Coordinates of C-alpha atoms and ligand atoms in Angstrom, one line a residue:
M1 CA 26.7 -8.1 -22.9
T2 CA 25.5 -6.4 -26.2
L3 CA 24.4 -3.2 -26.9
E4 CA 20.6 -4.0 -27.2
E5 CA 21.4 -6.3 -23.7
K6 CA 22.8 -3.3 -21.9
L7 CA 19.5 -1.4 -22.8
G8 CA 17.1 -4.3 -21.3
Q9 CA 18.6 -4.0 -18.1
L10 CA 17.7 0.0 -18.6
T11 CA 14.0 -1.2 -19.5
Q12 CA 11.5 -1.9 -17.0
L13 CA 8.0 -3.4 -18.2
V14 CA 4.7 -5.1 -16.7
P15 CA 4.0 -8.6 -17.7
D16 CA 0.6 -7.8 -19.2
Q17 CA 2.1 -5.6 -21.6
P18 CA 2.1 -7.1 -25.3
E19 CA 6.1 -6.4 -25.3
F20 CA 6.8 -8.4 -22.6
A21 CA 6.8 -11.9 -23.5
P22 CA 9.3 -11.4 -26.9
A23 CA 11.3 -8.6 -24.8
L24 CA 11.8 -11.0 -21.8
E25 CA 12.3 -14.1 -24.5
K26 CA 15.5 -12.6 -25.7
G27 CA 17.0 -10.8 -22.7
L28 CA 15.3 -7.4 -22.8
V29 CA 14.3 -6.6 -19.9
G30 CA 15.8 -5.7 -16.7
S31 CA 12.9 -5.2 -14.2
I32 CA 9.1 -5.8 -14.3
L33 CA 6.4 -3.7 -12.1
N34 CA 4.0 -6.2 -10.8
S35 CA 4.4 -10.0 -10.6
G36 CA 1.6 -12.7 -10.3
G37 CA 3.1 -14.1 -7.6
V38 CA 6.7 -16.0 -6.4
E39 CA 6.7 -19.1 -8.5
Q40 CA 6.3 -16.8 -11.8
V41 CA 9.1 -14.2 -10.8
N42 CA 10.5 -17.6 -10.7
Q43 CA 9.8 -19.1 -13.4
M44 CA 10.7 -16.0 -15.2
Q45 CA 14.6 -15.8 -13.5
R46 CA 15.4 -19.3 -14.5
G47 CA 18.0 -19.1 -17.9
L48 CA 18.2 -15.3 -17.6
K49 CA 21.8 -14.2 -17.6
V50 CA 20.6 -11.1 -15.0
P51 CA 18.1 -11.9 -13.4
L52 CA 15.0 -9.1 -13.2
L53 CA 14.5 -7.0 -10.4
V54 CA 11.1 -7.0 -8.8
G55 CA 8.8 -3.8 -8.5
Y56 CA 6.1 -3.4 -6.4
D57 CA 4.1 -0.7 -5.1
V58 CA 4.4 -1.6 -1.6
I59 CA 3.6 1.7 0.4
H60 CA 1.9 1.1 3.5
G61 CA 1.7 -2.6 3.8
Y62 CA 1.7 -5.5 1.6
R63 CA -1.2 -7.5 3.1
T64 CA -0.9 -6.5 6.5
I65 CA -1.7 -2.9 6.2
F66 CA -1.4 -0.2 7.6
P67 CA -2.2 3.3 8.4
I68 CA -1.5 5.6 5.5
P69 CA 1.9 7.4 5.3
L70 CA 0.2 10.6 6.2
A71 CA -1.3 9.1 9.3
I72 CA 1.8 7.3 10.4
A73 CA 3.2 11.2 10.3
S74 CA 1.1 12.3 12.5
S75 CA 2.4 9.7 15.2
W76 CA 5.8 12.2 14.6
D77 CA 7.3 8.5 15.3
P78 CA 10.0 7.9 13.2
Q79 CA 10.3 3.7 14.9
L80 CA 6.7 3.3 14.0
A81 CA 6.9 4.4 9.7
E82 CA 10.2 2.3 10.6
L83 CA 8.2 -0.9 12.0
S84 CA 5.2 -0.7 9.2
A85 CA 7.8 -0.6 6.6
G86 CA 10.0 -3.6 8.0
V87 CA 6.3 -5.5 8.6
A88 CA 5.6 -4.9 4.5
A89 CA 9.0 -5.6 3.4
K90 CA 9.0 -9.0 5.1
E91 CA 5.1 -9.3 3.8
A92 CA 6.5 -8.1 0.3
R93 CA 9.9 -10.5 -0.3
A94 CA 8.0 -13.6 0.9
A95 CA 6.2 -12.7 -2.2
G96 CA 9.4 -12.8 -4.0
I97 CA 9.1 -8.3 -4.5
H98 CA 13.0 -7.3 -4.5
W99 CA 12.1 -3.5 -4.5
T100 CA 9.4 -1.1 -3.3
F101 CA 8.5 2.0 -5.0
A102 CA 8.0 3.7 -1.7
P103 CA 8.5 6.0 0.0
M104 CA 7.2 8.7 -1.0
V105 CA 8.7 11.4 0.3
D106 CA 7.3 14.7 -1.6
I107 CA 6.3 17.5 0.7
A108 CA 2.5 18.9 0.0
R109 CA 1.5 22.5 1.2
D110 CA -1.9 22.1 -1.1
A111 CA -4.4 19.4 0.3
R112 CA -6.6 19.7 -2.9
W113 CA -3.6 17.2 -4.4
G114 CA -5.0 13.6 -3.7
R115 CA -1.3 12.2 -3.0
I116 CA -0.5 14.6 -0.2
A117 CA -2.0 10.8 1.6
E118 CA 1.4 9.2 0.2
G119 CA 3.2 11.2 2.3
A120 CA 4.3 12.8 5.5
G121 CA 2.9 16.0 5.3
E122 CA 3.7 19.9 5.1
D123 CA 7.2 19.6 7.0
P124 CA 10.7 19.1 5.5
V125 CA 12.4 17.9 9.1
L126 CA 9.5 15.9 9.7
G127 CA 9.4 14.3 6.3
S128 CA 12.9 13.6 6.4
A129 CA 12.7 11.6 9.7
M130 CA 10.2 9.8 8.2
A131 CA 12.1 9.0 5.0
A132 CA 15.5 7.8 6.1
A133 CA 12.5 5.6 8.8
Y134 CA 11.2 4.1 6.3
V135 CA 14.4 3.0 3.9
R136 CA 15.8 1.2 6.8
G137 CA 12.3 -0.1 7.6
F138 CA 12.2 -1.5 4.1
Q139 CA 15.8 -2.0 3.4
S140 CA 16.6 -4.1 6.6
N141 CA 13.7 -6.7 5.6
G142 CA 15.2 -7.6 2.4
V143 CA 13.6 -4.8 0.0
L144 CA 14.8 -2.0 -2.2
A145 CA 13.6 0.8 -1.6
C146 CA 12.8 4.0 -3.9
A147 CA 12.2 7.7 -2.3
K148 CA 10.0 9.6 -4.9
H149 CA 8.5 11.4 -7.0
Y150 CA 12.0 13.7 -7.5
A151 CA 11.8 16.3 -7.2
A152 CA 8.8 18.8 -5.9
Y153 CA 6.4 16.8 -7.4
G154 CA 4.0 18.2 -4.9
A155 CA 4.1 21.5 -5.3
A156 CA 1.7 20.8 -8.7
E157 CA -0.2 24.4 -9.8
A158 CA -3.3 24.2 -7.6
G159 CA -3.0 20.6 -6.4
R160 CA -3.9 19.5 -9.4
D161 CA -2.1 15.9 -10.2
Y162 CA 0.9 15.5 -13.0
N163 CA 0.6 18.9 -12.8
T164 CA 3.2 21.9 -13.5
V165 CA 5.7 23.6 -10.6
E166 CA 6.8 26.7 -10.4
I167 CA 9.2 27.5 -7.3
S168 CA 11.9 29.0 -6.6
E169 CA 15.7 27.3 -6.0
R170 CA 15.4 28.0 -2.3
T171 CA 12.1 26.7 -1.7
L172 CA 13.0 23.8 -3.5
R173 CA 16.4 23.3 -1.5
E174 CA 14.8 24.3 1.6
I175 CA 11.3 22.6 1.3
Y176 CA 10.9 20.1 -1.0
L177 CA 14.8 18.6 -1.3
P178 CA 15.3 17.5 2.3
P179 CA 13.3 14.2 2.6
F180 CA 15.3 13.6 -0.7
R181 CA 18.9 14.0 1.1
S182 CA 17.5 12.1 4.3
A183 CA 17.0 9.2 2.0
V184 CA 19.7 9.6 0.6
D185 CA 21.6 9.8 3.2
A186 CA 19.9 6.7 5.0
G187 CA 21.6 4.7 1.9
V188 CA 18.4 4.5 -0.2
A189 CA 19.1 2.2 -3.3
T190 CA 17.0 4.0 -6.0
L191 CA 14.7 7.2 -6.9
M192 CA 12.5 7.5 -9.0
S193 CA 12.1 11.2 -11.4
A194 CA 8.7 12.9 -11.2
F195 CA 6.1 13.5 -13.6
E196 CA 6.2 17.1 -13.6
S197 CA 7.9 19.7 -15.1
L198 CA 10.0 21.8 -12.4
N199 CA 10.4 25.4 -13.5
G200 CA 10.2 24.7 -17.5
V201 CA 12.1 21.7 -17.5
P202 CA 10.5 18.0 -16.9
A203 CA 11.8 16.7 -13.6
S204 CA 12.8 13.4 -15.7
A205 CA 14.7 14.5 -17.5
N206 CA 16.2 17.6 -15.6
H207 CA 20.1 17.5 -15.5
H208 CA 19.9 19.7 -12.6
L209 CA 18.5 17.2 -10.3
L210 CA 19.4 13.8 -11.1
T211 CA 23.5 15.0 -12.0
D212 CA 24.1 18.2 -10.2
I213 CA 22.5 17.6 -7.4
L214 CA 22.2 13.8 -6.7
R215 CA 25.2 12.7 -8.5
K216 CA 27.3 15.6 -7.7
E217 CA 26.2 17.1 -4.3
W218 CA 24.8 14.3 -2.6
K219 CA 26.9 11.3 -4.0
F220 CA 23.9 9.2 -4.6
K221 CA 25.6 5.9 -5.6
G222 CA 22.2 4.2 -6.7
F223 CA 19.9 4.3 -9.8
V224 CA 17.1 6.3 -10.8
V225 CA 14.1 4.7 -12.2
G226 CA 11.6 6.9 -14.3
D227 CA 7.9 7.5 -13.2
W228 CA 5.4 5.4 -15.5
E229 CA 5.8 5.9 -18.7
A230 CA 7.8 9.5 -17.3
V231 CA 10.1 9.3 -20.3
A232 CA 7.7 9.3 -23.0
E233 CA 5.9 12.0 -21.4
L234 CA 9.2 14.3 -22.4
I235 CA 6.4 14.2 -25.8
H236 CA 3.7 15.6 -24.3
H237 CA 6.1 18.4 -22.1
G238 CA 7.1 19.3 -25.8
I239 CA 10.8 18.5 -24.9
A240 CA 11.1 15.9 -27.5
A241 CA 9.7 15.0 -31.2
S242 CA 10.2 10.9 -30.5
N243 CA 10.3 8.6 -28.1
Q244 CA 14.2 8.6 -29.4
E245 CA 14.8 12.0 -28.4
A246 CA 12.8 11.6 -25.3
A247 CA 14.6 8.7 -23.8
K248 CA 18.0 10.5 -25.4
K249 CA 17.1 13.6 -22.8
A250 CA 16.1 11.6 -19.5
I251 CA 19.4 8.9 -19.9
T252 CA 21.6 12.0 -20.6
A253 CA 20.2 14.0 -17.5
G254 CA 20.0 10.8 -15.3
V255 CA 17.4 8.3 -15.1
D256 CA 18.8 5.5 -15.8
M257 CA 15.8 3.1 -16.0
D258 CA 12.6 3.8 -18.1
M259 CA 9.6 2.6 -16.8
R260 CA 6.3 0.8 -19.1
D261 CA 7.4 3.0 -22.4
N262 CA 10.3 0.6 -23.5
S263 CA 11.5 3.9 -25.1
Y264 CA 15.2 3.0 -24.2
S265 CA 15.1 0.6 -26.8
T266 CA 15.2 3.4 -29.9
L267 CA 18.6 4.3 -27.6
A268 CA 20.7 1.3 -29.8
A269 CA 20.3 3.2 -33.2
A270 CA 21.2 6.4 -31.5
V271 CA 24.2 5.0 -30.1
R272 CA 25.1 3.0 -33.3
K273 CA 24.4 6.8 -35.2
G274 CA 26.9 8.2 -33.2
E275 CA 23.9 10.5 -31.2
L276 CA 24.3 9.4 -27.6
S277 CA 27.9 8.2 -26.1
P278 CA 27.8 4.2 -25.3
A279 CA 29.9 5.3 -22.0
V280 CA 26.5 7.0 -21.2
V281 CA 24.3 3.6 -21.7
D282 CA 27.8 2.1 -19.2
R283 CA 26.6 4.2 -16.4
A284 CA 23.2 3.9 -16.4
V285 CA 23.8 0.2 -16.7
R286 CA 26.7 -0.3 -13.8
R287 CA 24.1 1.6 -11.6
V288 CA 21.6 -0.8 -12.6
L289 CA 23.6 -4.2 -12.3
R290 CA 25.3 -2.8 -8.9
I291 CA 22.5 -2.4 -7.0
K292 CA 20.8 -5.7 -8.3
D293 CA 24.3 -7.5 -6.7
Q294 CA 23.7 -5.5 -3.2
A295 CA 20.2 -6.7 -3.7
G296 CA 21.6 -10.2 -3.3
L297 CA 20.5 -11.0 -7.5
L298 CA 22.6 -12.0 -8.6
D299 CA 23.9 -14.6 -6.5
H300 CA 20.2 -15.8 -6.0
P301 CA 18.4 -15.2 -8.4
T302 CA 15.0 -16.8 -7.3
S303 CA 13.4 -16.5 -4.0
N304 CA 11.6 -19.2 -2.0
E305 CA 8.5 -20.2 -2.1
S306 CA 7.7 -20.4 1.3
D307 CA 4.2 -20.1 2.7
A308 CA 2.6 -16.5 2.5
L309 CA 3.2 -14.9 5.9
S310 CA -0.3 -14.2 8.1
L311 CA -0.7 -10.5 9.3
D312 CA 0.4 -9.2 11.9
R313 CA -1.9 -7.4 13.6
D314 CA -0.6 -6.3 16.5
A315 CA 1.8 -4.2 14.5
A316 CA -0.6 -2.4 12.9
R317 CA -2.8 -2.1 15.8
R318 CA -0.3 -0.4 17.8
V319 CA 0.7 1.9 14.8
A320 CA -3.0 2.8 13.8
Q321 CA -3.1 3.6 17.5
R322 CA -0.6 6.6 17.3
S323 CA -1.3 7.7 14.0
M324 CA -4.9 10.0 14.7
V325 CA -5.1 12.9 16.1
L326 CA -7.8 14.2 18.9
L327 CA -8.7 17.4 17.3
K328 CA -11.2 18.4 19.9
N329 CA -12.5 17.0 22.9
D330 CA -15.2 19.2 24.8
N331 CA -15.9 18.6 28.5
D332 CA -13.8 15.5 28.2
L333 CA -16.8 14.3 26.0
L334 CA -14.0 11.3 25.2
P335 CA -12.7 8.7 26.1
L336 CA -16.5 7.1 26.7
P337 CA -17.7 5.0 29.2
K338 CA -17.2 1.4 28.3
S339 CA -20.4 0.2 29.9
G340 CA -23.6 2.4 30.8
R341 CA -24.3 4.3 27.8
K342 CA -25.9 3.6 24.5
I343 CA -24.0 4.5 21.9
A344 CA -25.1 5.0 17.8
V345 CA -22.3 4.1 15.2
V346 CA -23.3 5.8 12.3
G347 CA -21.8 7.1 9.0
P348 CA -20.7 5.7 5.4
L349 CA -17.4 5.0 7.4
A350 CA -18.6 3.2 9.6
D351 CA -18.8 0.1 8.8
S352 CA -16.7 0.1 4.9
K353 CA -14.1 -2.7 5.2
H354 CA -12.8 -1.6 1.8
D355 CA -11.9 1.7 2.7
M356 CA -10.4 1.2 5.8
L357 CA -7.7 -0.3 3.2
G358 CA -6.7 3.2 2.3
P359 CA -5.5 4.3 -1.3
W360 CA -2.8 2.2 -2.6
S361 CA -3.1 -0.7 -0.7
A362 CA -0.8 -3.6 -2.2
Q363 CA -2.1 -6.9 -2.0
G364 CA -4.2 -5.9 1.3
K365 CA -7.7 -7.9 1.3
A366 CA -11.0 -5.7 2.4
E367 CA -12.4 -8.8 3.9
E368 CA -9.2 -8.5 6.6
C369 CA -10.1 -5.3 7.6
V370 CA -11.8 -4.4 11.0
T371 CA -14.3 -1.3 10.7
V372 CA -14.9 0.2 14.4
R373 CA -19.3 -1.0 13.9
E374 CA -18.1 -5.0 14.3
V375 CA -16.1 -3.4 16.8
I376 CA -18.4 -1.5 19.2
R377 CA -20.8 -4.9 18.7
D378 CA -24.0 -3.6 20.4
S379 CA -24.5 -0.3 18.5
V380 CA -28.4 1.3 18.5
A381 CA -30.1 3.5 16.4
V382 CA -29.4 6.9 16.8
D383 CA -33.1 7.4 18.5
D384 CA -32.4 5.3 20.8
A385 CA -28.6 6.2 21.7
D386 CA -27.2 8.4 24.1
V387 CA -24.0 9.0 22.2
I388 CA -23.4 9.4 18.8
I389 CA -20.1 8.3 16.8
A390 CA -20.7 10.1 13.3
V391 CA -18.2 8.3 11.0
L392 CA -17.4 10.4 8.0
G393 CA -15.2 11.3 5.2
E394 CA -13.6 10.4 2.0
T395 CA -14.0 6.6 0.1
R396 CA -10.5 5.4 -0.2
E397 CA -10.9 5.9 -3.7
M398 CA -10.9 9.7 -3.0
S399 CA -6.9 10.3 -2.2
G400 CA -3.8 8.8 -4.0
E401 CA -2.7 9.4 -7.6
A402 CA -4.9 10.9 -9.3
A403 CA -7.6 12.4 -7.2
S404 CA -7.0 15.8 -7.0
R405 CA -10.2 17.6 -5.6
A406 CA -11.3 20.9 -6.5
S407 CA -13.0 21.0 -3.2
I408 CA -12.0 19.7 0.3
D409 CA -14.9 19.9 2.1
L410 CA -16.8 16.5 3.3
P411 CA -18.0 15.2 0.2
G412 CA -21.8 15.0 -0.6
D413 CA -24.5 15.3 2.1
Q414 CA -22.4 14.3 4.8
E415 CA -22.4 17.7 6.5
K416 CA -26.2 18.2 6.2
F417 CA -26.2 14.2 7.7
L418 CA -24.2 15.1 10.1
E419 CA -26.4 18.9 11.4
S420 CA -29.3 16.5 11.5
L421 CA -27.2 14.0 13.6
V422 CA -26.3 17.9 16.5
A423 CA -29.8 18.6 15.9
T424 CA -31.3 15.4 17.5
G425 CA -29.4 17.5 20.8
K426 CA -27.2 14.5 21.7
P427 CA -23.3 14.2 22.3
V428 CA -21.9 13.6 18.5
V429 CA -18.4 12.0 18.8
L430 CA -17.0 13.0 14.5
V431 CA -14.3 10.5 13.4
V432 CA -12.9 11.9 10.1
M433 CA -11.6 9.7 7.7
S434 CA -9.3 11.1 4.3
G435 CA -6.7 11.2 2.8
R436 CA -6.5 14.8 3.2
P437 CA -7.4 17.3 5.5
L438 CA -10.9 18.0 5.3
A439 CA -12.5 21.6 5.6
I440 CA -14.7 21.1 8.5
S441 CA -15.1 24.3 9.7
W442 CA -19.1 23.4 10.3
A443 CA -17.9 20.6 12.8
A444 CA -15.3 22.6 14.9
A445 CA -17.8 24.7 15.2
H446 CA -20.8 22.3 16.2
V447 CA -19.5 19.2 17.6
P448 CA -17.8 18.6 20.7
A449 CA -15.5 15.8 19.8
I450 CA -13.1 15.3 16.9
V451 CA -11.1 12.9 16.1
Q452 CA -8.9 13.2 12.6
A453 CA -8.0 9.3 12.1
W454 CA -7.2 9.5 8.1
F455 CA -7.1 5.9 7.0
L456 CA -5.7 3.3 9.8
G457 CA -5.6 -0.1 7.6
T458 CA -6.7 -3.7 8.5
E459 CA -6.9 -2.8 12.3
S460 CA -9.1 0.5 12.0
G461 CA -11.8 -0.3 13.9
H462 CA -9.6 -1.9 17.4
A463 CA -7.4 1.1 17.0
L464 CA -10.3 3.2 17.0
A465 CA -12.0 1.8 19.6
D466 CA -9.0 1.7 21.7
V467 CA -8.6 5.3 21.7
L468 CA -12.8 6.4 21.6
F469 CA -12.8 4.1 24.9
G470 CA -9.7 5.3 26.9
D471 CA -8.0 1.8 26.3
V472 CA -5.1 4.3 24.3
N473 CA -4.8 8.0 25.2
P474 CA -4.1 9.3 21.5
S475 CA -0.8 10.9 20.9
G476 CA -0.7 12.3 17.6
K477 CA -0.4 16.1 15.8
L478 CA -1.0 17.3 12.7
P479 CA 1.9 16.9 10.4
V480 CA -0.4 19.0 8.0
T481 CA -2.1 22.4 8.6
I482 CA -6.1 21.8 8.4
P483 CA -7.8 24.6 6.6
R484 CA -11.3 26.3 7.3
A485 CA -12.0 26.6 3.6
T486 CA -10.8 25.2 0.5
G487 CA -10.2 28.5 -0.7
Q488 CA -7.0 28.9 1.6
V489 CA -4.9 26.0 0.3
P490 CA -1.7 26.5 -0.2
I491 CA -1.8 26.9 3.9
Y492 CA 1.0 25.7 5.5
Y493 CA 2.9 27.3 9.2
N494 CA 6.1 27.5 7.9
H495 CA 5.2 31.1 4.9
L496 CA 6.7 34.0 4.5
P497 CA 5.7 37.0 6.1
T498 CA 4.0 39.6 4.8
G499 CA 4.3 43.3 4.5
R500 CA 1.3 43.1 5.4
P501 CA 0.0 40.5 8.5
P502 CA -3.4 40.0 8.5
D503 CA -4.9 41.7 10.8
P504 CA -8.5 41.6 11.2
K505 CA -9.3 45.1 12.3
D506 CA -7.1 46.4 9.2
K507 CA -8.4 45.9 5.4
Y508 CA -5.6 46.5 3.7
T509 CA -3.9 43.2 5.4
S510 CA -3.3 39.7 4.0
K511 CA -7.2 37.7 3.9
Y512 CA -10.1 37.0 3.1
L513 CA -12.9 38.6 3.1
D514 CA -15.2 35.4 3.3
T515 CA -12.9 33.7 5.8
E516 CA -11.3 34.1 9.6
I517 CA -7.6 34.3 9.5
G518 CA -5.4 31.3 9.7
P519 CA -6.1 27.8 9.6
L520 CA -8.9 25.5 11.4
Y521 CA -6.0 23.8 12.7
P522 CA -2.8 24.4 12.8
F523 CA 0.4 22.3 11.9
G524 CA 1.4 20.3 15.0
F525 CA -1.9 20.4 16.8
G526 CA -3.2 17.7 18.9
L527 CA -4.5 16.8 22.2
T528 CA -4.9 13.8 24.6
Y529 CA -6.9 13.1 27.1
T530 CA -4.3 14.9 29.6
K531 CA -3.2 17.8 30.0
F532 CA 0.9 19.3 29.6
E533 CA 2.3 22.1 30.7
Y534 CA 5.4 24.0 29.3
S535 CA 7.8 25.9 31.3
D536 CA 11.1 27.5 31.8
I537 CA 12.7 27.3 28.2
R538 CA 16.3 28.2 28.0
V539 CA 18.3 28.9 25.1
T540 CA 21.8 29.6 23.4
P541 CA 23.0 29.1 19.8
Q542 CA 24.0 25.1 20.2
A543 CA 20.6 24.4 22.7
A544 CA 17.5 24.5 24.0
S545 CA 15.2 23.2 26.7
A546 CA 11.9 23.6 28.3
T547 CA 9.7 21.8 31.4
I548 CA 7.2 19.9 30.2
K549 CA 4.8 18.6 33.0
N550 CA 2.3 16.0 33.0
A551 CA -1.1 18.1 34.7
G552 CA -3.9 16.0 34.2
N553 CA -4.4 12.7 36.3
R554 CA -3.3 9.9 33.3
E555 CA -0.8 8.8 31.9
G556 CA 0.4 10.2 28.3
E557 CA 2.5 11.3 25.5
E558 CA 3.3 14.5 24.2
I559 CA 5.2 15.8 21.0
V560 CA 7.2 18.5 21.9
Q561 CA 7.9 20.8 18.9
M562 CA 11.2 22.9 18.5
Y563 CA 10.9 26.1 16.0
I564 CA 13.8 28.4 15.1
G565 CA 12.9 31.6 13.2
D566 CA 15.3 34.2 11.5
P567 CA 13.2 37.8 12.4
V568 CA 16.1 39.9 10.5
A569 CA 18.4 38.5 7.5
S570 CA 18.9 39.7 4.1
V571 CA 16.2 38.1 2.7
S572 CA 12.6 36.8 3.8
R573 CA 12.7 34.7 6.2
P574 CA 9.8 31.5 7.1
V575 CA 8.2 32.8 10.0
K576 CA 9.1 30.2 12.0
E577 CA 10.2 26.5 11.3
L578 CA 9.9 23.4 12.8
K579 CA 13.9 22.1 13.9
G580 CA 13.3 19.0 16.3
F581 CA 10.5 17.1 17.6
Q582 CA 10.6 14.7 20.6
R583 CA 7.6 12.3 22.1
V584 CA 8.0 12.3 26.2
A585 CA 6.3 9.4 27.9
L586 CA 4.9 11.5 31.5
Q587 CA 3.0 9.6 34.5
P588 CA 0.7 12.4 36.5
G589 CA 2.3 14.8 38.0
E590 CA 6.1 13.9 36.2
S591 CA 8.2 16.7 34.3
K592 CA 10.6 16.3 32.0
R593 CA 13.8 18.4 31.0
V594 CA 13.7 18.1 27.3
E595 CA 16.5 19.7 25.2
F596 CA 16.9 20.0 21.3
T597 CA 20.7 20.3 20.0
I598 CA 20.6 23.0 17.6
T599 CA 23.2 22.5 14.6
R600 CA 24.7 25.5 12.6
H601 CA 22.5 24.4 9.7
D602 CA 19.3 25.0 11.6
L603 CA 20.3 28.7 11.1
E604 CA 20.9 28.7 7.8
F605 CA 19.3 29.0 4.2
W606 CA 19.4 28.9 0.9
S607 CA 21.4 32.0 -0.8
D608 CA 23.5 32.4 -4.1
H609 CA 26.3 31.5 -2.7
G610 CA 25.3 27.9 -1.0
W611 CA 23.7 27.6 2.6
I612 CA 25.0 30.3 4.6
A613 CA 23.6 31.4 8.0
E614 CA 23.8 35.0 8.9
P615 CA 24.6 36.5 12.5
G616 CA 22.0 38.2 14.7
E617 CA 19.0 37.3 16.5
F618 CA 17.2 34.1 16.2
K619 CA 13.4 33.3 18.0
V620 CA 13.1 30.0 19.3
W621 CA 10.2 28.5 20.6
I622 CA 9.1 24.9 22.3
G623 CA 5.6 23.9 22.2
P624 CA 3.0 21.9 21.7
S625 CA 2.2 22.6 18.5
S626 CA 3.3 25.2 15.9
A627 CA 0.9 28.3 16.6
S628 CA 1.4 28.1 21.1
G629 CA 4.3 27.6 22.6
L630 CA 7.5 29.5 25.1
E631 CA 9.4 31.4 23.6
G632 CA 13.4 32.3 24.3
T633 CA 15.9 34.2 21.6
F634 CA 19.6 34.1 21.4
Q635 CA 22.4 36.1 19.4
L636 CA 24.6 34.5 16.8
H637 CA 27.8 36.2 16.6
Ligands
NOJ1 C1 3.2 6.2 -11.3 C2 3.1 6.4 -9.9 O1 3.3 8.4 -9.5 C3 3.8 5.9 -9.5 O2 4.3 6.2 -8.1 C4 4.0 4.8 -9.0 O3 5.0 3.8 -8.0 C5 3.9 4.2 -10.1 N1 2.9 4.6 -10.9 C6 3.9 2.6 -10.1 O4 3.2 1.8 -10.3

């Protein structure tokens, strides 16, 4: 290969940009992003020395749209993530796509950030389980995965997209990196380097992240693609004066492929002038070719031009049923009886097919989505109703990339509308559709039943009706904290203790003057139509267990959570951290002993000397959320 051809392998372009056609003709493109379908891709592949790798954002479905990743995380069921990724991969592969820019594994603690919708929420253990599951789902069904955005993109200051990140090495290691590590251990083929600057060094030129940690510590063998024009943006970040300087910094730090901006074409001159070692280019090319080979592309450059697959509505519905969280259900208002009650289904999201798709919907078609109003066909007007279902929340454009909000309240006049519904005196069920937790304090105080539905995809309406009428017992739990007010964010359960823990009776403690202490709904919280009782916790340094009983009168599933805390250490440790979870299905009256293993790593924290566990007392909680549960202790010697 010539030097130019090698750099071509490191260049990803979009077919509709002007540089694309001439570059393709000369064999100077290695990958494309977004394609016009399998026939067009096959045509491009013919005659190329090295086939193109075709990438696309297949985030929560290709044509069959699944719930958004934040919703799937609410199921706490990695198998559902894997199932959804598998269906998406098969559909995408049939359309000639080899590579998806997913999973997005960024931890997010600030709901203003619109991209919280694309990930698994605020917790590294839940996030790691989901990350590995998506990787398996995509890659065992013929599509390469890409864990993004490496790293700590979710910690954007003030929740503003693309913004600066300043966090300690400990927070980086303990909170933001574990899902990436998990994706790497699951065999992810690629990673995407992020837009933001991390402690002053842009992630897309960050040797510490891309080489020291990713390559040397984690032994990652795949390749890294820079996010869209992130290489050229090193100029805006103020660490390069030209595209060539930006490209040199990025490739040297460990960005192997450059997305969209064609900056790597400037590297030929740098190599010839002796400013960049040809070995750096060869290293990146080898990584890209190895993955192309792994994908089978070198032997089979073209894809079958078979018919597109039909929608997998069953899978979409099954996943959606488990992706909702029941937040409130006073006097068992839900489930609603299937007959004998006149129901009004109202609100801007009751019948909006377009919004059901959520952000990042690939080739999903609004007309193929089912809304809840379509399913509850005999909806009446509010005046005639016995019960009102209000479907409120965000449009799909309000979350995802470049969709940060300064206020996470219900948008526009929706709260006033809700107040008017409650003022009728009729029972109101609030269904919240959103790409982020919303600060619904008024609703939590005045509405008897609330379902957090996020965006549920193609089968939204059916899945919602399944839960509202009790064919499915809701079992989801929050993967993120729901704040009382925007001003509380960032708010997350695994925070450090303060010297002055909040005390409503003591002014000089850590709290706000104008908002109650703590979240509206804590991480891990979610109700069901039955009742679970926890008893008899037993704890050793190697294991913890408790008995869970279904004390209600219908079958149900409980997500049992184990948290660990290290109350006295050489550095302040989070008040508690999730270390394990299990979904258990129980018949009425049935109980089960749920056991968790505790590993050495569960007790460790990041120190100047790497991971260490310090002897002393540890606390363990087993319970239904981060805010309640049975407590036990053990000594580590
Ligand atoms: C920019 C986004 O940050 C990234 O997540 C996405 O994969 C690329 N654009 C490609 O669309």
